[in-house]
Tab-separated table of C-alpha atoms in Angstrom:
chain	number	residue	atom	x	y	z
A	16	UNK	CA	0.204	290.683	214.209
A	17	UNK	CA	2.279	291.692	217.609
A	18	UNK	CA	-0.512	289.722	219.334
A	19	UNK	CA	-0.133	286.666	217.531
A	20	UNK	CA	4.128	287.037	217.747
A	21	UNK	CA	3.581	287.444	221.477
A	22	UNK	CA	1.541	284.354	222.054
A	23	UNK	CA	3.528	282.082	219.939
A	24	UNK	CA	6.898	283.555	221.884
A	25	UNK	CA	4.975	282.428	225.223
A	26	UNK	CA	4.278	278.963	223.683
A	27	UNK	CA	7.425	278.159	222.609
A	28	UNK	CA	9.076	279.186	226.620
A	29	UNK	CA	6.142	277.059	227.908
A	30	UNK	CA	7.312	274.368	225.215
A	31	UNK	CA	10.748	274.610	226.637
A	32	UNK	CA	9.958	274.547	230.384
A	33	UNK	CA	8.372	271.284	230.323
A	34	UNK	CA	10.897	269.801	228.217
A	35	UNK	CA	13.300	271.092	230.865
A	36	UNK	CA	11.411	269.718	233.577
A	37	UNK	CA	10.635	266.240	231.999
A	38	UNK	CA	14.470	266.167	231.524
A	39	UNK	CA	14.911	267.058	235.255
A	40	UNK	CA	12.548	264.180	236.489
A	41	UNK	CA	14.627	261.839	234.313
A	42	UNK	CA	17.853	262.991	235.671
A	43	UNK	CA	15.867	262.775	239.862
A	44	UNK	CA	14.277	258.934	238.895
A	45	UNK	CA	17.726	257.627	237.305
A	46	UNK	CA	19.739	259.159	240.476
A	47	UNK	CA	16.824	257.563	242.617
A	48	UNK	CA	17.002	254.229	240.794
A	49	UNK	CA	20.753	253.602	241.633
A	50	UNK	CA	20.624	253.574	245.600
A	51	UNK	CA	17.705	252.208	245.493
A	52	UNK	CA	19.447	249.150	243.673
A	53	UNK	CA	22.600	249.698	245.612
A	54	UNK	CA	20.769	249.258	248.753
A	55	UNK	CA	19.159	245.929	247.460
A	56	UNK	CA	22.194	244.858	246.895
A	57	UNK	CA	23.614	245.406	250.014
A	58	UNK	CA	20.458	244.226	251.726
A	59	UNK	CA	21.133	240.703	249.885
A	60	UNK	CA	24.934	240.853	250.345
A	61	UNK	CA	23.762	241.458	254.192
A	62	UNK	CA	21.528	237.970	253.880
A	63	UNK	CA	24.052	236.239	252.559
A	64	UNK	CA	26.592	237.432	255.044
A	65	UNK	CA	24.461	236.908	258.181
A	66	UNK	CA	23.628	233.099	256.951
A	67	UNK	CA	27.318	232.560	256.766
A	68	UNK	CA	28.188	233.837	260.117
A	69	UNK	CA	24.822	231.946	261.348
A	70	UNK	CA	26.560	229.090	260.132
A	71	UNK	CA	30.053	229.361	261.095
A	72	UNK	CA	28.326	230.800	264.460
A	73	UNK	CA	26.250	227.522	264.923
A	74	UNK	CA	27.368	225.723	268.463
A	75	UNK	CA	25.693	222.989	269.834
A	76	UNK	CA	25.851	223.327	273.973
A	77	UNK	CA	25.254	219.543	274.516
A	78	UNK	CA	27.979	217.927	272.304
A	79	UNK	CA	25.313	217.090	269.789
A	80	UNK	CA	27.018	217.920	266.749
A	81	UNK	CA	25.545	217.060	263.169
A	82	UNK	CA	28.068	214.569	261.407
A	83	UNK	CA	30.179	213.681	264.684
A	84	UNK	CA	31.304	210.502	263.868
A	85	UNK	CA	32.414	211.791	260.280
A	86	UNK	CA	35.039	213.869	261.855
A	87	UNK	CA	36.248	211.197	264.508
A	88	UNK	CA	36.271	208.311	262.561
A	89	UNK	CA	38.952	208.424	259.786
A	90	UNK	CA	38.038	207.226	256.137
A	91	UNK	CA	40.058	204.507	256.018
A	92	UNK	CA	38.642	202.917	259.401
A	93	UNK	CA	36.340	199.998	258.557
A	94	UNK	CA	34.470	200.304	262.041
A	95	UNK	CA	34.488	202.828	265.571
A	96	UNK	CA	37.617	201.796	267.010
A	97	UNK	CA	35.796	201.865	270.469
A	98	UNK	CA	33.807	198.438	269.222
A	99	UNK	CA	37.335	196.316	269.276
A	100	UNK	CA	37.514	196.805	272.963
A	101	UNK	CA	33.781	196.171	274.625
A	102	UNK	CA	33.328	192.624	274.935
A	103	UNK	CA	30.169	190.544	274.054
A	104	UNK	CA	29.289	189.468	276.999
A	105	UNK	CA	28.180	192.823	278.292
A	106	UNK	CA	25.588	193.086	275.151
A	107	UNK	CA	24.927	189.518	274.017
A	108	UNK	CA	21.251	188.734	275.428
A	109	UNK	CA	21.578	191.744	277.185
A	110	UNK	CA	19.157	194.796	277.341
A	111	UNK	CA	21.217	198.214	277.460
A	112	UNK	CA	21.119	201.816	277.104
A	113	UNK	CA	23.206	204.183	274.993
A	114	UNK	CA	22.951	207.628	276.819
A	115	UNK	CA	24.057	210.646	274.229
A	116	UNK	CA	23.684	208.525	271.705
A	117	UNK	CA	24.007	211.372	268.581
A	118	UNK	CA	22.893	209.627	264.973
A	119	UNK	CA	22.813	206.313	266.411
A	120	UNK	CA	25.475	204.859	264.543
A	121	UNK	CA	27.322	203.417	267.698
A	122	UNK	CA	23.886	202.269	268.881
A	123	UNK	CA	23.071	200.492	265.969
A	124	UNK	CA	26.773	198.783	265.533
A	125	UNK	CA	26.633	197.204	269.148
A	126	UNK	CA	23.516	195.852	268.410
A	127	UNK	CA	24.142	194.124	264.716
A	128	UNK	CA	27.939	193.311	266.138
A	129	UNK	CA	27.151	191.761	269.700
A	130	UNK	CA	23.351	190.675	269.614
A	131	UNK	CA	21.653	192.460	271.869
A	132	UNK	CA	18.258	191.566	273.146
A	133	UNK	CA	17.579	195.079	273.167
A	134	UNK	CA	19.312	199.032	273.248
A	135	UNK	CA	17.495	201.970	273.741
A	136	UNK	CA	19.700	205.156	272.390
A	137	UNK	CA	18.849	208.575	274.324
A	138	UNK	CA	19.633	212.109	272.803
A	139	UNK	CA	19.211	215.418	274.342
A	140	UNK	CA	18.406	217.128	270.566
A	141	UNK	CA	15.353	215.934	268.578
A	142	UNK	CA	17.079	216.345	265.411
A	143	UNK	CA	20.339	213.708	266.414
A	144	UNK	CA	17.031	211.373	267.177
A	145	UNK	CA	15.826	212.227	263.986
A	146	UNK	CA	19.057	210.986	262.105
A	147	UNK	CA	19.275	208.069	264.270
A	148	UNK	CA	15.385	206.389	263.208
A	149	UNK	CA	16.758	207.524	259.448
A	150	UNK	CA	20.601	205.433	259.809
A	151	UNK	CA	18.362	202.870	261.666
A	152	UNK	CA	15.910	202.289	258.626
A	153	UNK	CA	18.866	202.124	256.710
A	154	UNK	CA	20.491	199.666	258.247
A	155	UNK	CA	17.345	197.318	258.128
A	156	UNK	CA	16.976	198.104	254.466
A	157	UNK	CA	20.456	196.643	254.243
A	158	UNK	CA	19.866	193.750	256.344
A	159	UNK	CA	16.963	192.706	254.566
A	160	UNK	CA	18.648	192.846	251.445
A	161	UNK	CA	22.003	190.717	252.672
A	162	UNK	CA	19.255	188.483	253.745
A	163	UNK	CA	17.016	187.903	250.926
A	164	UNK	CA	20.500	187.738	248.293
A	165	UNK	CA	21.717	185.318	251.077
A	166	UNK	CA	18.682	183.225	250.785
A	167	UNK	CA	18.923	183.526	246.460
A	168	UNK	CA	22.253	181.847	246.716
A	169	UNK	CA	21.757	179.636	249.074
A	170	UNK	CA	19.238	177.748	247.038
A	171	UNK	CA	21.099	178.267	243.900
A	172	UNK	CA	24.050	176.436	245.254
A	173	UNK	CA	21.630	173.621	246.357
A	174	UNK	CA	20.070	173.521	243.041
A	175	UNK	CA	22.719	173.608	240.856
A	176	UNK	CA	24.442	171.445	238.632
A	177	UNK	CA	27.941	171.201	239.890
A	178	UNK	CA	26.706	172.003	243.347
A	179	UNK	CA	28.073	169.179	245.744
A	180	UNK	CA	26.271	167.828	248.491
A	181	UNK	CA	28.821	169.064	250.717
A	182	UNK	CA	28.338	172.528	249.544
A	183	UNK	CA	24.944	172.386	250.382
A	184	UNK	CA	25.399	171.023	254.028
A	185	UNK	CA	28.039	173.936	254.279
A	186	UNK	CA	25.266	176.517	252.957
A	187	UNK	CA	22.639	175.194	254.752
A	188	UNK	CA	24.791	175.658	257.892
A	189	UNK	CA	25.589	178.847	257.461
A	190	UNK	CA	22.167	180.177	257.140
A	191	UNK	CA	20.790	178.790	260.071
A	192	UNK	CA	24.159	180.514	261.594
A	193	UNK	CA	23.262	184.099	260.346
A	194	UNK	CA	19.774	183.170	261.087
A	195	UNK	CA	20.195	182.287	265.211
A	196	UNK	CA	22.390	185.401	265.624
A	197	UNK	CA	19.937	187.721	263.783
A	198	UNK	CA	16.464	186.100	264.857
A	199	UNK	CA	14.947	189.079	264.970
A	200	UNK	CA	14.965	193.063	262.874
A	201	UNK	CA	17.545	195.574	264.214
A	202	UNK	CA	14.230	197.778	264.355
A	203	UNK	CA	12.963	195.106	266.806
A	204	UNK	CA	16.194	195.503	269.087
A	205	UNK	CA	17.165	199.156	268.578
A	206	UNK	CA	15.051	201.768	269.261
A	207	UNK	CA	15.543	205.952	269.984
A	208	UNK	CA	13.946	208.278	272.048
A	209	UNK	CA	14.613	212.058	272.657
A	210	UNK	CA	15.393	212.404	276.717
A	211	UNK	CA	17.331	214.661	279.296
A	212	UNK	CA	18.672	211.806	280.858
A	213	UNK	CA	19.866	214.379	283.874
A	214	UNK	CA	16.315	215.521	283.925
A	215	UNK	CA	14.011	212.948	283.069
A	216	UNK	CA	11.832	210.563	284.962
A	217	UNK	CA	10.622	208.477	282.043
A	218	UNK	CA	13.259	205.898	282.592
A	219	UNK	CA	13.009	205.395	286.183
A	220	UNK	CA	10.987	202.185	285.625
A	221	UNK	CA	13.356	200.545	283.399
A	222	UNK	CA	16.536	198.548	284.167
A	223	UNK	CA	19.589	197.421	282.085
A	224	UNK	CA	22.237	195.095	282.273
A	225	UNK	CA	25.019	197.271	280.303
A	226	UNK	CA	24.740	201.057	279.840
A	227	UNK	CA	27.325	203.639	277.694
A	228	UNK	CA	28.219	206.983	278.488
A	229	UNK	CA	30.332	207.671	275.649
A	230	UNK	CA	32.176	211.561	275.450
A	231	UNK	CA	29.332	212.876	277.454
A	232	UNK	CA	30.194	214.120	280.823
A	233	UNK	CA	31.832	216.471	280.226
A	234	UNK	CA	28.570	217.974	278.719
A	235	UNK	CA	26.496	216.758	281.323
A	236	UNK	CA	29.112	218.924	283.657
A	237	UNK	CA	29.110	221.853	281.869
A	238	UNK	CA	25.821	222.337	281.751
A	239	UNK	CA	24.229	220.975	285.058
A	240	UNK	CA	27.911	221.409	286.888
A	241	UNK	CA	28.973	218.895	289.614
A	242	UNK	CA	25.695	218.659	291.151
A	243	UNK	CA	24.170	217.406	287.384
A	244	UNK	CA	27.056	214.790	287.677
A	245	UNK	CA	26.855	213.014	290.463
A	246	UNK	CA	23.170	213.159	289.349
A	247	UNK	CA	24.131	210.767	286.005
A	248	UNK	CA	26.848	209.076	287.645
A	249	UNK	CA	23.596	208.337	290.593
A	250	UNK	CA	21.115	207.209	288.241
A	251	UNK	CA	23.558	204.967	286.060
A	252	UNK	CA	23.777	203.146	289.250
A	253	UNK	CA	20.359	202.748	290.058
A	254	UNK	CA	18.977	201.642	286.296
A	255	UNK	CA	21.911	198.866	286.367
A	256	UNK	CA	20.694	195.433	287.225
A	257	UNK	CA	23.504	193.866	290.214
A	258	UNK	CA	26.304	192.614	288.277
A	259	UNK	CA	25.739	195.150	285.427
A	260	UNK	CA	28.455	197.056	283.215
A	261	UNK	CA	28.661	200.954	283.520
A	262	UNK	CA	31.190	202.011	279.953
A	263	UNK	CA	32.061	205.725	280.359
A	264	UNK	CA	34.510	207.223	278.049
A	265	UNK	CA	35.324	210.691	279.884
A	266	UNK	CA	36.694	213.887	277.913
A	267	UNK	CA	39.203	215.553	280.069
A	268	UNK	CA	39.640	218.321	281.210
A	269	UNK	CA	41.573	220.452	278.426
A	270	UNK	CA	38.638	219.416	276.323
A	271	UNK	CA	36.067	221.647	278.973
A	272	UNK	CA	38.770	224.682	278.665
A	273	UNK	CA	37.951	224.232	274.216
A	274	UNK	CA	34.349	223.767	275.176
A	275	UNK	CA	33.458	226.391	278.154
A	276	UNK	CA	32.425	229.731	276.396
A	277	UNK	CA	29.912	227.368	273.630
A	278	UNK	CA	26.840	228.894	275.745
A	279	UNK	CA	26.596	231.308	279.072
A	280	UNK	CA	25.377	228.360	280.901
A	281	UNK	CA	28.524	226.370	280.469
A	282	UNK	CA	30.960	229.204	280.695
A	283	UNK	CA	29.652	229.891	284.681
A	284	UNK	CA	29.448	226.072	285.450
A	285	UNK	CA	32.994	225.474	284.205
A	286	UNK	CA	33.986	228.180	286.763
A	287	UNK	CA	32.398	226.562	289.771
A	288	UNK	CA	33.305	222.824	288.942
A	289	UNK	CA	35.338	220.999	291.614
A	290	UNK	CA	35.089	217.452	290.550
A	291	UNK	CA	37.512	217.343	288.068
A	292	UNK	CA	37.273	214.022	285.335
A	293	UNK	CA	40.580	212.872	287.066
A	294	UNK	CA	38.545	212.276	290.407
A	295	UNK	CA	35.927	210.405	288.371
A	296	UNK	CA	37.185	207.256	289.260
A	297	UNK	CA	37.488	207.476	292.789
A	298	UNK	CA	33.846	209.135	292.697
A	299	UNK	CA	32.193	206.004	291.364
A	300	UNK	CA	33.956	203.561	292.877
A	301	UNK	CA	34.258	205.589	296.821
A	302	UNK	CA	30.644	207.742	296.144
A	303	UNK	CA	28.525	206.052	294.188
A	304	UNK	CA	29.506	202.077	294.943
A	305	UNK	CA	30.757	200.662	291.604
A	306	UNK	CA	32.703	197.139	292.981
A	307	UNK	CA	35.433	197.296	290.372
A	308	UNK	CA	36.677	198.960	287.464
A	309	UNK	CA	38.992	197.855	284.379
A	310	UNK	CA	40.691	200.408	282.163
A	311	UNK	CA	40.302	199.337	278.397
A	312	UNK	CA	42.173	202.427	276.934
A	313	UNK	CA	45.781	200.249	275.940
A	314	UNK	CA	43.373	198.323	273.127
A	315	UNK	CA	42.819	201.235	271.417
A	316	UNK	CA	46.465	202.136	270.568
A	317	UNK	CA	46.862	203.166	267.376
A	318	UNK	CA	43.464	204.241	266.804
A	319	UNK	CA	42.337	207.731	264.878
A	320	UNK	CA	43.538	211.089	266.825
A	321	UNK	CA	39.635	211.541	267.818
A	322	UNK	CA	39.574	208.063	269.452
A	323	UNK	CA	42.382	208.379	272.070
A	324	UNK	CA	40.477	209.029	274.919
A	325	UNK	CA	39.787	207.064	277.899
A	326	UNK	CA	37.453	203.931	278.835
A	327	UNK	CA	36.719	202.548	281.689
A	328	UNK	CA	34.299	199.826	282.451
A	329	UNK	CA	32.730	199.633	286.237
A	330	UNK	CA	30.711	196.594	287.752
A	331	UNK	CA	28.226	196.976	289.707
């Protein structure tokens, strides 16, 4: 009988042990189970952080920022402000070149509002080219529609019961009107290639009778310095035909100062630069051999905060 009290006392501890321990592993996993959750929160709080500051951290070194004529053209401006003061006769017929072109949109707009034979648009980043063939199939799309509604109505009118035959004439007329300025696609006049235009050779062939610099040099000096300059402001010259129109519009100088720490590149270039965008001027017309030069800047009083800058158009 002692025997059998002794071995059921020794059960009972061993009973009790392992429900202590049991409880004791419960107590370790549940204390291991809430770091280990805190930490994947953190680790996605972290994520979610760094994307944020990877966005508000995102520069672009060239000037070729997504969206850039959202923020310098106001919503209640119908077109660029910058179109009311080029004149057709530097596009009309004309084959040109739109160096740091961005999405295009400027491109595109010279080429529907003046009629150019042709305009190549040139972008350092593959991704503004990208948006530019995308706002250019868009534009086509909406051509082709004005078009084919144009063409509905037109012979609607000349059908019609109470349609006169003056009305006709009148419709008749202006078709063949929207027709001779717009003989051919705006994806048969426009077209978009990624190039360094400092760097490249692929152009060296071609030759144009207008060509736009538009709020690029100071890029283009910031990030090749004065030597990458007089390198633009040196090929400009040579892909004009005689006669032809160089249209710069040059950011000055307080705009480098906002702009010099975007990469390392442009923060050691803006230190060495001599040629400042006052002497620009004097550059192409002493330097590079531009005949003449006419300031277009008092047409665009009263235009949008991001469209006060200077332009200047040089003959050659």
């Amino acid at each position: 009988m002692g025997l059998e009290n002794d071995q059921k006392k020794n059960k009972k501890k061993r009973n009790r042990n392992n429900e202590n321990e049991k409880s004791v592993e419960k107590v370790v996993t549940n204390e291991e189970k809430v770091p280990t959750q805190q930490k994947q929160k953190q680790v996605q709080q972290g994520n979610c952080n760094q994307s944020k500051k990877k966005k508000n951290q995102e520069v672009y070194p060239f000037g070729n920022y997504r969206n850039y004529y959202g923020y310098r053209i106001s919503h209640d401006t119908d077109e660029d402000p910058r179109l009311k003061v080029l004149k057709k006769e530097w596009f009309e017929g004309k084959d040109c070149l739109d160096i740091g072109c961005n999405s295009g949109i400027m491109t595109i707009h010279i080429a529907k509002k003046f009629g150019c034979r042709s305009i190549l648009g040139v972008d350092i980043d593959s991704s503004r080219i990208e948006d530019a063939h995308w706002h250019l199939r868009k534009f086509v799309r909406m051509q082709n529609s004005a078009k084919s509604s144009g063409k509905k109505s037109s012979s609607e009118g000349a059908d019609g019961v109470h349609g006169s035959k003056e009305q006709s004439v009148s419709l008749s007329n202006g078709e063949a009107k929207t027709d001779s300025a717009e003989t051919k696609d705006l994806s048969q006049i426009v077209s978009f290639q990624k190039e360094n235009f400092v760097q490249t050779r692929n152009l060296d062939e071609n030759r144009y009778d207008t060509i736009l610099c538009l709020s690029v040099t100071k890029w283009v000096h910031l990030n090749w310095g004065d030597d990458g300059l007089i390198t633009l402001f040196s090929k400009i010259w040579r892909l004009l035909q005689p006669g032809g129109i160089f249209v710069m519009e040059p950011q000055p100088w307080k705009s480098y100062e906002n702009n010099r720490r975007v990469s390392e590149t442009t923060a050691m270039n803006y230190r060495t630069i001599v040629l400042r965008p006052d002497r620009f001027q004097e550059i192409l017309l002493d330097k590079i051999g531009f005949r003449t030069v006419e300031d277009l800047t008092s047409s665009l009083s009263g235009a949008s905060k991001g469209f006060d800058r200077q332009i200047l158009a040089f003959q050659k």
